[in-house]
């Protein structure tokens, strides 16, 4: 949000006062004086006027986790361990999951406290491909790829899924690329053919690939260059 809007949204400053504060160079974002009303205040910015802190600022955090099977994609669960239980980090209440996986689905899970970053990653509009390795009970035929590319109608949500790309790897294994993350989407797509998904593993979300060095249950912080990709 622009700094002039951020300040005038506070009950104590009107627009005229905000203009003056900026001209008088009394506003600081992350320690730097700003006088441009278009300067950006982000979720994690520290904002000060004179010596008063209006927004404390906090570090943005980003993690990549190799989700093991038998673990819930939620921040809390009364019965099962959650993906957050696998993180040995402070202030876990501040973190959320960018793109959930089912209880027994494995693979790449991204966890952050940056809401706009996770929205960019998961919103269907940004069309970032999510790549899954799939193993099924029955044979996967060539017809599947055609149907998935056309989109499938999901009556519950009253929508047609966006075109998805299927690459056959073997009689009962394939790689599937989808750009959205509807509830149980992959299982429902194969369910259209009455074919049960036996193994599901997320390999990639957009440009971020699951680190081959991470064992199931392992995690690491993302590097600055990875965070900037989203
Ligand atoms: N689609 C599913 O059906 N399950 C997942 O965990 C992810 C995508």
XYZ file of C-alpha atoms and ligand atoms in Angstrom:
238
model
C 0.000 0.000 0.000
C 1.180 3.584 -0.666
C 2.556 5.320 2.409
C 0.153 8.303 2.055
C -2.794 5.905 2.121
C -1.313 3.882 4.983
C -0.980 7.058 7.087
C -4.316 8.629 6.190
C -6.078 5.337 7.016
C -5.024 5.935 10.621
C -7.706 7.888 12.505
C -5.195 10.417 13.772
C -3.990 11.863 10.438
C -6.000 13.546 7.683
C -4.664 13.868 4.146
C -3.354 17.392 4.696
C -1.405 16.280 7.774
C -0.008 13.290 5.875
C 1.257 15.556 3.080
C 2.937 17.742 5.660
C 4.545 14.814 7.526
C 6.081 13.632 4.274
C 7.287 17.076 3.188
C 8.792 17.643 6.616
C 10.662 14.317 6.235
C 9.246 12.937 9.481
C 8.241 9.524 8.091
C 10.591 6.517 7.963
C 10.069 3.131 6.335
C 12.528 0.456 7.452
C 14.750 3.192 8.851
C 14.851 5.290 5.654
C 13.251 8.750 5.515
C 10.602 8.893 2.785
C 9.003 11.978 1.270
C 7.438 10.333 -1.786
C 3.712 9.712 -1.093
C 3.873 6.731 -3.508
C 6.524 4.899 -1.461
C 5.384 1.373 -0.565
C 4.505 0.094 2.899
C 4.567 -3.710 2.915
C 3.210 -6.209 5.384
C 6.688 -6.543 6.910
C 7.802 -2.887 6.795
C 8.610 -0.935 9.916
C 6.897 2.469 9.784
C 7.812 5.340 12.076
C 6.717 8.954 12.388
C 9.245 10.971 14.379
C 10.149 8.569 17.187
C 6.855 6.738 17.246
C 6.522 3.244 15.767
C 3.240 2.905 13.818
C 3.949 -0.599 12.475
C 6.678 -2.661 14.128
C 7.693 -4.725 11.130
C 8.754 -8.347 11.407
C 10.911 -10.626 9.295
C 9.270 -12.383 6.369
C 9.907 -16.149 6.572
C 9.784 -18.783 3.851
C 10.366 -22.551 4.174
C 10.359 -25.558 1.873
C 9.284 -28.831 3.529
C 9.275 -32.384 2.219
C 5.863 -33.463 3.482
C 5.837 -37.096 4.612
C 2.711 -39.271 4.401
C 0.429 -39.442 7.438
C 0.606 -35.809 8.355
C -2.040 -33.078 8.172
C -1.660 -29.884 6.133
C -2.990 -27.681 8.882
C -1.550 -25.504 11.560
C -3.373 -27.464 14.310
C -5.021 -30.858 14.552
C -6.369 -32.565 17.668
C -5.479 -36.087 16.444
C -2.598 -36.151 14.010
C 0.754 -34.456 13.687
C 0.709 -31.452 11.400
C 3.278 -30.132 8.961
C 3.977 -27.291 11.403
C 4.922 -29.856 14.073
C 7.851 -30.759 11.790
C 9.247 -27.231 11.943
C 11.660 -26.355 14.715
C 11.072 -22.600 14.481
C 9.879 -19.828 16.812
C 6.509 -18.043 16.406
C 4.890 -20.823 14.394
C 1.450 -19.245 14.897
C 2.537 -16.595 12.415
C 3.074 -19.173 9.637
C 0.650 -20.603 7.097
C 0.722 -23.192 4.315
C 0.789 -22.151 0.662
C -1.180 -24.932 -1.029
C -2.349 -27.818 1.129
C -1.753 -31.510 0.457
C -3.913 -34.449 1.543
C -2.995 -36.591 4.570
C -1.080 -39.199 2.549
C 0.163 -36.979 -0.282
C 3.896 -36.327 -0.091
C 6.266 -33.777 -1.514
C 6.814 -30.064 -1.808
C 5.100 -27.883 0.731
C 5.802 -24.174 1.082
C 5.254 -22.459 4.414
C 5.479 -18.721 5.026
C 4.125 -15.739 6.943
C 3.912 -13.636 3.755
C 0.281 -13.640 2.632
C 0.781 -11.865 -0.688
C 3.616 -14.245 -1.632
C 1.494 -17.333 -0.910
C -1.460 -15.842 -2.811
C 0.702 -15.302 -5.891
C 1.799 -18.924 -5.627
C -1.647 -20.471 -5.259
C -4.099 -18.201 -7.117
C -5.319 -19.907 -10.320
C -5.037 -16.528 -12.134
C -1.234 -16.541 -11.850
C -1.262 -19.920 -13.659
C 1.826 -21.256 -11.896
C 2.010 -24.979 -12.703
C 1.941 -27.438 -9.812
C 3.570 -30.684 -10.878
C 2.513 -34.020 -9.372
C 3.834 -37.541 -9.798
C 0.839 -39.915 -9.741
C 0.462 -43.692 -9.427
C -2.929 -45.275 -9.977
C -4.725 -48.581 -9.487
C -5.865 -49.024 -13.104
C -4.132 -48.353 -16.412
C -4.000 -44.717 -17.503
C -5.071 -44.479 -21.142
C -4.336 -41.791 -23.750
C -7.910 -40.551 -23.359
C -7.046 -39.094 -19.942
C -4.645 -36.526 -21.396
C -7.279 -35.302 -23.855
C -9.953 -34.985 -21.146
C -7.615 -33.250 -18.688
C -6.465 -30.788 -21.377
C -10.097 -29.886 -22.091
C -10.930 -29.401 -18.411
C -13.290 -31.366 -16.191
C -16.583 -30.127 -14.801
C -16.671 -30.139 -10.975
C -20.359 -29.989 -10.038
C -19.771 -29.165 -6.371
C -17.942 -25.917 -7.206
C -19.849 -25.473 -10.508
C -16.649 -24.880 -12.463
C -14.564 -26.436 -15.179
C -10.946 -27.054 -14.275
C -8.309 -25.184 -16.238
C -6.434 -27.157 -18.904
C -4.030 -29.642 -17.326
C -1.121 -31.460 -18.940
C -0.641 -35.190 -18.443
C 2.523 -37.056 -19.395
C 2.352 -40.862 -19.229
C 5.371 -42.454 -17.576
C 4.173 -46.063 -17.441
C 0.904 -48.050 -17.519
C -0.129 -46.764 -14.074
C 2.125 -43.774 -13.533
C 2.099 -40.238 -14.899
C 3.187 -36.669 -14.299
C 0.382 -34.122 -14.092
C 0.662 -30.343 -14.294
C -2.251 -28.278 -12.983
C -2.468 -24.525 -12.436
C -5.037 -24.516 -9.647
C -5.495 -26.418 -6.420
C -9.136 -27.378 -6.007
C -10.122 -29.678 -3.147
C -8.742 -33.207 -3.872
C -8.282 -32.026 -7.444
C -5.927 -34.705 -8.741
C -7.855 -37.560 -7.131
C -11.117 -36.221 -8.526
C -9.625 -35.895 -12.013
C -8.566 -39.553 -12.002
C -11.814 -40.388 -10.223
C -13.622 -39.232 -13.368
C -12.266 -42.457 -14.913
C -12.959 -44.467 -11.735
C -9.241 -44.824 -11.326
C -7.996 -44.628 -7.764
C -4.836 -42.631 -7.005
C -2.524 -44.824 -4.919
C 0.428 -42.464 -4.678
C 0.579 -38.711 -5.094
C 3.723 -36.640 -4.735
C 4.127 -32.904 -5.482
C 7.443 -32.275 -7.182
C 7.228 -28.592 -8.053
C 5.211 -25.409 -7.543
C 5.971 -22.905 -10.312
C 9.730 -22.411 -10.410
C 10.288 -23.960 -6.944
C 11.383 -27.595 -7.063
C 11.488 -29.931 -4.060
C 15.108 -30.138 -2.933
C 16.374 -33.677 -3.600
C 18.488 -33.460 -0.423
C 15.446 -33.113 1.803
C 14.340 -36.379 3.401
C 10.595 -36.792 4.085
C 9.896 -34.582 7.108
C 12.956 -32.408 6.423
C 12.800 -28.701 5.668
C 14.963 -25.697 4.952
C 14.607 -21.921 4.612
C 14.264 -20.632 1.055
C 17.108 -18.541 -0.320
C 16.556 -14.912 -1.401
C 16.854 -15.910 -5.069
C 14.084 -18.529 -4.636
C 11.759 -16.116 -2.826
C 12.154 -13.560 -5.641
C 10.988 -16.113 -8.246
C 7.381 -15.869 -7.053
N -4.810 -33.163 -5.423
C -5.257 -34.106 -4.569
O -6.204 -34.809 -4.855
N -4.616 -34.253 -3.400
C -3.545 -33.509 -3.031
O -2.999 -33.699 -1.945
C -3.091 -32.539 -3.943
C -3.742 -32.376 -5.118
